[in-house]
CSV table of C-alpha atoms in Angstrom, one decimal:
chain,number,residue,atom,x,y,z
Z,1,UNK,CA,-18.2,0.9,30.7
Z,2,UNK,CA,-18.9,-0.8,27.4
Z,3,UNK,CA,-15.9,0.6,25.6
Z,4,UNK,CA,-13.4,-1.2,28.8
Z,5,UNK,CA,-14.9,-4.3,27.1
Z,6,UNK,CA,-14.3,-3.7,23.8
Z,7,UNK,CA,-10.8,-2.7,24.4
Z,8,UNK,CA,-10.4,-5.3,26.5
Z,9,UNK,CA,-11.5,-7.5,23.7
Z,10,UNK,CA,-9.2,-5.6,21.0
Z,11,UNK,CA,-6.1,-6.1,23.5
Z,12,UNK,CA,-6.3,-10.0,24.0
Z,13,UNK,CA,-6.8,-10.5,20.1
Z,14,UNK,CA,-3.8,-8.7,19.3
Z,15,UNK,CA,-1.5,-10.5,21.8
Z,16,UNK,CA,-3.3,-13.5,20.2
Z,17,UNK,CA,-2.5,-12.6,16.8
Z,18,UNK,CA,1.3,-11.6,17.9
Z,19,UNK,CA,2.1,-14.3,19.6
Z,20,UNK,CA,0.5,-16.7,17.2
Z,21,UNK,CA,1.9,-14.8,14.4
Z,22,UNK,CA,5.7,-14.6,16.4
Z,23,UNK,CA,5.2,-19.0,16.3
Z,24,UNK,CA,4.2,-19.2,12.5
Z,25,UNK,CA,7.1,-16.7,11.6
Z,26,UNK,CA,9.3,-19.6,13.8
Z,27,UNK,CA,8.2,-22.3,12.5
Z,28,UNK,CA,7.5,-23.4,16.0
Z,29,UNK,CA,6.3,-27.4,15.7
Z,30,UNK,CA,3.1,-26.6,18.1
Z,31,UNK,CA,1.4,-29.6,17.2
Z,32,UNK,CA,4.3,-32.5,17.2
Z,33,UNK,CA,4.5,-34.5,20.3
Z,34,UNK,CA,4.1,-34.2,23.2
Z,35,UNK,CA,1.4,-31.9,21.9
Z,36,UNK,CA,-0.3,-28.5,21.6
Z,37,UNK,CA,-0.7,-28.0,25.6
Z,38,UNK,CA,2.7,-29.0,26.5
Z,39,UNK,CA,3.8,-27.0,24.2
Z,40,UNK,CA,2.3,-24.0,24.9
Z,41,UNK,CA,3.2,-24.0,28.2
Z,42,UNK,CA,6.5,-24.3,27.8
Z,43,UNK,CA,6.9,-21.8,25.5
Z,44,UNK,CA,5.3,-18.8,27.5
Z,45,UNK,CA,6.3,-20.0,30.9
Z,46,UNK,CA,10.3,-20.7,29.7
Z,47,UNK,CA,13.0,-18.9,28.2
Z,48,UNK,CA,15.9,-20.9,28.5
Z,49,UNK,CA,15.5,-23.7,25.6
Z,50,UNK,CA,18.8,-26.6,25.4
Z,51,UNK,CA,19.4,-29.8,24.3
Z,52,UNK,CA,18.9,-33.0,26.9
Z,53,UNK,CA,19.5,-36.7,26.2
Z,54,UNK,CA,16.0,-37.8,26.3
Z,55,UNK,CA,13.6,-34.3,25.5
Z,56,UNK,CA,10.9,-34.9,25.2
Z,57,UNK,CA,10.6,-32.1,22.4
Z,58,UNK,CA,12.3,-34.2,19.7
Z,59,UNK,CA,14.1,-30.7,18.4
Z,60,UNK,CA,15.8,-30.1,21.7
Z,61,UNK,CA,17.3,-34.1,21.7
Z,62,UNK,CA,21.0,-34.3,21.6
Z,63,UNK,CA,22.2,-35.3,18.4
Z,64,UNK,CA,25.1,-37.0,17.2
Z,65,UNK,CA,27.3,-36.3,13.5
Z,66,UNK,CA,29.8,-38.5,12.1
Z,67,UNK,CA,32.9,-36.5,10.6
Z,68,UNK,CA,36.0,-35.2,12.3
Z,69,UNK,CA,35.1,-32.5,15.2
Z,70,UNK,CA,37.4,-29.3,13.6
Z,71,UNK,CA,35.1,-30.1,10.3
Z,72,UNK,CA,32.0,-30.1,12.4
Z,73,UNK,CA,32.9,-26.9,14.6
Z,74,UNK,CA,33.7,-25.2,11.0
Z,75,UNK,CA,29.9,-26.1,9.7
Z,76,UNK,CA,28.7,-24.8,13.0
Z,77,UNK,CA,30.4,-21.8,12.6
Z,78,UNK,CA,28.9,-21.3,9.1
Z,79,UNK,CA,25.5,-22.3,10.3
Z,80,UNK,CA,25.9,-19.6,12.4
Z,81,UNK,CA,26.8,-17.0,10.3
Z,82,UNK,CA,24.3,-17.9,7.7
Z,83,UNK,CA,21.8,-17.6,10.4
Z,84,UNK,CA,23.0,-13.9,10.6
Z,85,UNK,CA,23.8,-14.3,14.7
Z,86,UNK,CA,26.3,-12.7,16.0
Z,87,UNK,CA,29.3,-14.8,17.2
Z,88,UNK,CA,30.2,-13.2,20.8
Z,89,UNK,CA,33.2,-15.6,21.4
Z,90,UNK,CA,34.8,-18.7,19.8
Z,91,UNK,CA,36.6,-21.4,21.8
Z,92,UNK,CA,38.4,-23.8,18.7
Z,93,UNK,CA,40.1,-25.7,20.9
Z,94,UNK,CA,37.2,-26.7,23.2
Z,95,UNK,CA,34.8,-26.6,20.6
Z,96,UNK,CA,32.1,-24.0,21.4
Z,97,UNK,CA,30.9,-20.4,20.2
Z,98,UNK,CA,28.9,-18.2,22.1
Z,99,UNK,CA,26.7,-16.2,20.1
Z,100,UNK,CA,23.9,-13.7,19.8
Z,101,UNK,CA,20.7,-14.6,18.1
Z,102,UNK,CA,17.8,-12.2,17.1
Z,103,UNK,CA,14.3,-13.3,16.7
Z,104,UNK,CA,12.9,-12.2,13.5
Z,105,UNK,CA,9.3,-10.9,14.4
Z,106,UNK,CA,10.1,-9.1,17.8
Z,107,UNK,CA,14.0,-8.4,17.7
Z,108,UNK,CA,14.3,-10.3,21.2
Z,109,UNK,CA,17.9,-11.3,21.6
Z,110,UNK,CA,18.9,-14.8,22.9
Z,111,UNK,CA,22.4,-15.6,24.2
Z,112,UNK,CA,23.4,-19.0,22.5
Z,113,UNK,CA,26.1,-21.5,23.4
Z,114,UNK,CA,26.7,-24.4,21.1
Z,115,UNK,CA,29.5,-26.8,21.8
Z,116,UNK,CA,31.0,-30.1,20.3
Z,117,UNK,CA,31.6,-33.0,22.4
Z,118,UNK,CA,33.1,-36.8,21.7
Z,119,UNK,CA,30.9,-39.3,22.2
Z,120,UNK,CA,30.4,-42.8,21.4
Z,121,UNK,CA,28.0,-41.8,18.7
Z,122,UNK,CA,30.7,-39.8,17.0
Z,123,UNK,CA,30.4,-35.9,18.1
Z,124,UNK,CA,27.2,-34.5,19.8
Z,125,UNK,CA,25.7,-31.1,19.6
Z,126,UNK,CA,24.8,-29.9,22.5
Z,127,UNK,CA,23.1,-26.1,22.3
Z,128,UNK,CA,21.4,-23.7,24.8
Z,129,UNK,CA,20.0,-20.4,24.3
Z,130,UNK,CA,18.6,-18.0,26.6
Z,131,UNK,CA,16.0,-15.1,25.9
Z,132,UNK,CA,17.0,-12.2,27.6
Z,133,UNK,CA,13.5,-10.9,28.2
Z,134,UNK,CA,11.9,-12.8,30.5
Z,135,UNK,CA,11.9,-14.9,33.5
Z,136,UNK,CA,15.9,-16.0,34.6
């Protein structure tokens, strides 16, 4: 029965170690407002993550670019392919791509939308991207 513990043990120190490791290799901003908890357990209890007016994850807060909106939606587009997703569908004229993203550590794909919209800020960027492993 000793050997159950230890492997036990082993198990939850490597999922540890992943998933810490998987938010290093991210860059995830654990420890920015509103805090390490909050955080957390958003991040292993979600997998849709998108913009709001208002986040309280200052990352996922709408925000707003000066410049004309085909510019923009070309810099997005580039953004994108410097990122190495794959664009699934471009919409020019509404100002949105759909794309694929894969996560560097795991190779988890997440189905991003990222759209363009006038505002009285200039344009907003409004994203959302949705793991496809997971809860829906």
């Amino acid at each position: 029965m000793r050997w159950l513990g230890k492997i036990v043990t082993t198990l939850l120190i490597l999922a540890f170690l992943l998933v810490g490791g998987a938010m290093v290799w991210n860059g995830v901003p654990i420890f920015a407002d509103p805090g390490p908890f909050s955080r957390l357990h958003r991040y292993l209890t979600a997998n849709v993550a998108e913009t709001e007016t208002g986040h309280p994850f200052s990352e996922l807060a709408v925000r707003c670019y000066q410049g004309a909106p085909d510019t923009l939606y070309r810099s997005l587009s580039a953004a994108m392919r410097d990122l190495d997703w794959r664009v699934v569908k471009s919409r020019p004229g509404a100002y949105g791509i759909d794309a694929v993203a894969t996560t560097p550590l795991l190779r988890f794909k997440d189905d991003v939308t990222a759209e363009l919209r006038p505002a009285d800020c200039g344009v907003q960027l409004w994203v959302r991207s949705s793991s496809r492993v997971g809860r829906a």
